PDB file of C-alpha atoms in Angstrom:
ATOM      1  CA  MET W   1      27.652  87.571   0.406  1.00  0.00           C
ATOM      2  CA  ALA W   2      23.919  86.275   0.055  1.00  0.00           C
ATOM      3  CA  GLN W   3      23.483  82.582   0.660  1.00  0.00           C
ATOM      4  CA  VAL W   4      22.441  80.438  -2.373  1.00  0.00           C
ATOM      5  CA  SER W   5      20.087  77.751  -2.586  1.00  0.00           C
ATOM      6  CA  ALA W   6      20.863  74.449  -4.429  1.00  0.00           C
ATOM      7  CA  MET W   7      18.909  75.752  -7.427  1.00  0.00           C
ATOM      8  CA  GLY W   8      20.996  78.772  -7.633  1.00  0.00           C
ATOM      9  CA  LYS W   9      18.807  81.297  -5.982  1.00  0.00           C
ATOM     10  CA  SER W  10      19.437  83.546  -3.429  1.00  0.00           C
ATOM     11  CA  ILE W  11      18.009  82.364  -0.069  1.00  0.00           C
ATOM     12  CA  SER W  12      16.256  85.778   0.324  1.00  0.00           C
ATOM     13  CA  ASP W  13      14.708  85.525  -3.154  1.00  0.00           C
ATOM     14  CA  PRO W  14      11.065  85.209  -2.600  1.00  0.00           C
ATOM     15  CA  ALA W  15      10.838  82.342  -5.237  1.00  0.00           C
ATOM     16  CA  VAL W  16      12.652  80.124  -2.619  1.00  0.00           C
ATOM     17  CA  SER W  17      10.927  81.415   0.481  1.00  0.00           C
ATOM     18  CA  GLU W  18       7.232  81.862  -0.204  1.00  0.00           C
ATOM     19  CA  VAL W  19       5.221  78.964   0.792  1.00  0.00           C
ATOM     20  CA  SER W  20       1.468  77.863   1.782  1.00  0.00           C
ATOM     21  CA  VAL W  21      -0.533  74.817   2.422  1.00  0.00           C
ATOM     22  CA  SER W  22      -4.194  74.941   1.533  1.00  0.00           C
ATOM     23  CA  ALA W  23      -6.780  73.665   4.079  1.00  0.00           C
ATOM     24  CA  PRO W  24      -7.660  70.223   3.119  1.00  0.00           C
ATOM     25  CA  VAL W  25     -10.892  69.816   1.303  1.00  0.00           C
ATOM     26  CA  ALA W  26     -12.325  66.178   0.914  1.00  0.00           C
ATOM     27  CA  GLY W  27      -9.349  64.904   2.363  1.00  0.00           C
ATOM     28  CA  ARG W  28      -6.952  66.859  -0.085  1.00  0.00           C
ATOM     29  CA  CYS W  29      -4.813  69.909   0.375  1.00  0.00           C
ATOM     30  CA  GLU W  30      -1.945  71.662  -2.095  1.00  0.00           C
ATOM     31  CA  VAL W  31       1.341  73.037  -0.866  1.00  0.00           C
ATOM     32  CA  ARG W  32       2.520  75.833  -3.371  1.00  0.00           C
ATOM     33  CA  GLY W  33       5.865  77.624  -3.583  1.00  0.00           C
ATOM     34  CA  ALA W  34       9.176  76.526  -2.343  1.00  0.00           C
ATOM     35  CA  LEU W  35      10.177  73.600  -0.022  1.00  0.00           C
ATOM     36  CA  THR W  36      13.625  75.067   0.809  1.00  0.00           C
ATOM     37  CA  PHE W  37      15.863  76.232   3.631  1.00  0.00           C
ATOM     38  CA  ALA W  38      14.513  79.488   3.489  1.00  0.00           C
ATOM     39  CA  SER W  39      10.819  78.260   3.837  1.00  0.00           C
ATOM     40  CA  ALA W  40      11.253  75.218   6.073  1.00  0.00           C
ATOM     41  CA  ARG W  41       9.833  76.703   9.594  1.00  0.00           C
ATOM     42  CA  ARG W  42       6.995  78.386   7.707  1.00  0.00           C
ATOM     43  CA  ALA W  43       6.196  75.509   5.482  1.00  0.00           C
ATOM     44  CA  TYR W  44       6.225  72.960   8.560  1.00  0.00           C
ATOM     45  CA  ASP W  45       4.266  75.380  10.673  1.00  0.00           C
ATOM     46  CA  ALA W  46       1.462  76.000   7.579  1.00  0.00           C
ATOM     47  CA  GLY W  47       1.181  72.225   7.078  1.00  0.00           C
ATOM     48  CA  VAL W  48       0.724  71.539  10.682  1.00  0.00           C
ATOM     49  CA  LYS W  49      -1.918  74.230  11.131  1.00  0.00           C
ATOM     50  CA  ALA W  50      -3.635  73.064   7.799  1.00  0.00           C
ATOM     51  CA  PHE W  51      -3.726  69.327   8.994  1.00  0.00           C
ATOM     52  CA  GLY W  52      -4.700  69.972  12.419  1.00  0.00           C
ATOM     53  CA  ALA W  53      -7.661  72.018  11.403  1.00  0.00           C
ATOM     54  CA  SER W  54      -9.104  69.114   9.448  1.00  0.00           C
ATOM     55  CA  THR W  55     -11.066  65.968  10.407  1.00  0.00           C
ATOM     56  CA  ASP W  56      -9.974  64.111   8.085  1.00  0.00           C
ATOM     57  CA  GLU W  57      -7.976  60.889   9.002  1.00  0.00           C
ATOM     58  CA  ALA W  58      -6.058  60.593   5.633  1.00  0.00           C
ATOM     59  CA  ILE W  59      -4.847  63.736   3.780  1.00  0.00           C
ATOM     60  CA  GLU W  60      -3.400  63.720   0.300  1.00  0.00           C
ATOM     61  CA  VAL W  61      -0.650  66.390   0.035  1.00  0.00           C
ATOM     62  CA  ASP W  62      -0.363  67.503  -3.715  1.00  0.00           C
ATOM     63  CA  CYS W  63       2.988  68.796  -4.157  1.00  0.00           C
ATOM     64  CA  GLY W  64       2.505  69.747  -7.881  1.00  0.00           C
ATOM     65  CA  ALA W  65       2.694  73.440  -7.406  1.00  0.00           C
ATOM     66  CA  VAL W  66       6.033  73.297  -5.535  1.00  0.00           C
ATOM     67  CA  HIS W  67       8.442  75.078  -7.709  1.00  0.00           C
ATOM     68  CA  ALA W  68      11.753  75.264  -5.810  1.00  0.00           C
ATOM     69  CA  ALA W  69      12.977  72.358  -3.182  1.00  0.00           C
ATOM     70  CA  ASP W  70      15.975  71.287  -1.687  1.00  0.00           C
ATOM     71  CA  SER W  71      17.005  68.781   1.125  1.00  0.00           C
ATOM     72  CA  ALA W  72      15.164  71.021   3.759  1.00  0.00           C
ATOM     73  CA  GLY W  73      11.741  70.404   1.859  1.00  0.00           C
ATOM     74  CA  LEU W  74      12.491  66.497   2.270  1.00  0.00           C
ATOM     75  CA  ALA W  75      12.970  67.284   5.966  1.00  0.00           C
ATOM     76  CA  VAL W  76       9.589  69.157   6.092  1.00  0.00           C
ATOM     77  CA  LEU W  77       7.516  66.295   4.548  1.00  0.00           C
ATOM     78  CA  LEU W  78       9.137  63.840   6.964  1.00  0.00           C
ATOM     79  CA  ALA W  79       8.425  66.006   9.830  1.00  0.00           C
ATOM     80  CA  TRP W  80       4.781  66.439   8.604  1.00  0.00           C
ATOM     81  CA  LEU W  81       4.765  62.553   8.549  1.00  0.00           C
ATOM     82  CA  ALA W  82       5.970  62.125  12.102  1.00  0.00           C
ATOM     83  CA  TRP W  83       3.442  64.773  13.130  1.00  0.00           C
ATOM     84  CA  ALA W  84       0.707  63.013  11.195  1.00  0.00           C
ATOM     85  CA  HIS W  85       1.745  59.529  13.102  1.00  0.00           C
ATOM     86  CA  LYS W  86       1.688  61.006  16.742  1.00  0.00           C
ATOM     87  CA  LYS W  87      -1.856  62.298  15.738  1.00  0.00           C
ATOM     88  CA  GLY W  88      -3.132  59.118  14.301  1.00  0.00           C
ATOM     89  CA  ARG W  89      -3.585  60.446  10.962  1.00  0.00           C
ATOM     90  CA  ARG W  90      -2.131  59.239   7.378  1.00  0.00           C
ATOM     91  CA  LEU W  91      -0.410  61.623   4.867  1.00  0.00           C
ATOM     92  CA  THR W  92      -0.260  60.784   1.344  1.00  0.00           C
ATOM     93  CA  PHE W  93       2.474  62.879  -0.843  1.00  0.00           C
ATOM     94  CA  VAL W  94       1.527  63.055  -4.621  1.00  0.00           C
ATOM     95  CA  ASN W  95       3.434  65.270  -7.338  1.00  0.00           C
ATOM     96  CA  LEU W  96       6.539  65.317  -5.587  1.00  0.00           C
ATOM     97  CA  PRO W  97       9.036  67.515  -6.928  1.00  0.00           C
ATOM     98  CA  GLN W  98      12.129  65.828  -8.632  1.00  0.00           C
ATOM     99  CA  ALA W  99      14.660  67.447  -6.302  1.00  0.00           C
ATOM    100  CA  ILE W 100      12.859  66.072  -3.530  1.00  0.00           C
ATOM    101  CA  ILE W 101      12.695  62.462  -4.949  1.00  0.00           C
ATOM    102  CA  ALA W 102      16.398  62.620  -5.869  1.00  0.00           C
ATOM    103  CA  VAL W 103      17.350  63.736  -2.030  1.00  0.00           C
ATOM    104  CA  ALA W 104      14.945  61.062  -0.906  1.00  0.00           C
ATOM    105  CA  ARG W 105      16.988  58.523  -2.886  1.00  0.00           C
ATOM    106  CA  ILE W 106      20.174  59.423  -1.822  1.00  0.00           C
ATOM    107  CA  SER W 107      19.357  59.279   1.506  1.00  0.00           C
ATOM    108  CA  GLU W 108      17.844  56.303   1.532  1.00  0.00           C
ATOM    109  CA  VAL W 109      14.441  57.405   2.882  1.00  0.00           C
ATOM    110  CA  GLU W 110      12.091  57.277  -0.196  1.00  0.00           C
ATOM    111  CA  GLY W 111      10.359  54.112   1.235  1.00  0.00           C
ATOM    112  CA  LEU W 112       9.041  56.697   3.849  1.00  0.00           C
ATOM    113  CA  LEU W 113       7.614  58.987   1.197  1.00  0.00           C
ATOM    114  CA  ALA W 114       5.859  55.951  -0.763  1.00  0.00           C
ATOM    115  CA  GLN W 115       2.398  55.344   0.185  1.00  0.00           C
ATOM    116  CA  PRO W 116       0.823  52.080  -1.017  1.00  0.00           C
ATOM    117  CA  SER W 117      -2.414  54.569  -2.350  1.00  0.00           C
ATOM    118  CA  ALA W 118      -0.306  56.666  -4.720  1.00  0.00           C
ATOM    119  CA  PRO W 119       2.620  56.517  -6.852  1.00  0.00           C
ATOM    120  CA  ALA W 120       4.419  59.068  -4.595  1.00  0.00           C
ATOM    121  CA  LEU W 121       7.635  58.794  -6.223  1.00  0.00           C
ATOM    122  CA  GLU W 122       6.859  59.666  -9.700  1.00  0.00           C
ATOM    123  CA  PRO W 123       7.855  63.258 -10.461  1.00  0.00           C
ATOM    124  CA  THR W 124       5.442  65.613 -12.382  1.00  0.00           C
ATOM    125  CA  HIS W 125       7.900  68.036 -13.769  1.00  0.00           C
TER     126      HIS W 125
END
């Protein structure tokens, strides 16, 4: 039996497993695809690679092109924040998917995602 994500799609479905993080340009990068259990490891690695290649101290991470998300996606964002903190960097998340906002609120960690420079917890879809 295939595993199913919170969004009702098969874990092996490319719609819930493909993810990319663009290299930051002028302190801004974009996450595209899925932030799900199926993509979490790749998402984390892609983010760390992109952020690490940048010389920007502060990076705005635009999640507006994320089309699937679950609690593992939230875990990825929190892990990116931990990585940035260790490196003396600051990440700001914008355009967070509603699913991540909901899980963050239920888990009482929404304050960790909120940054003073952006209304991070306002959904775009």
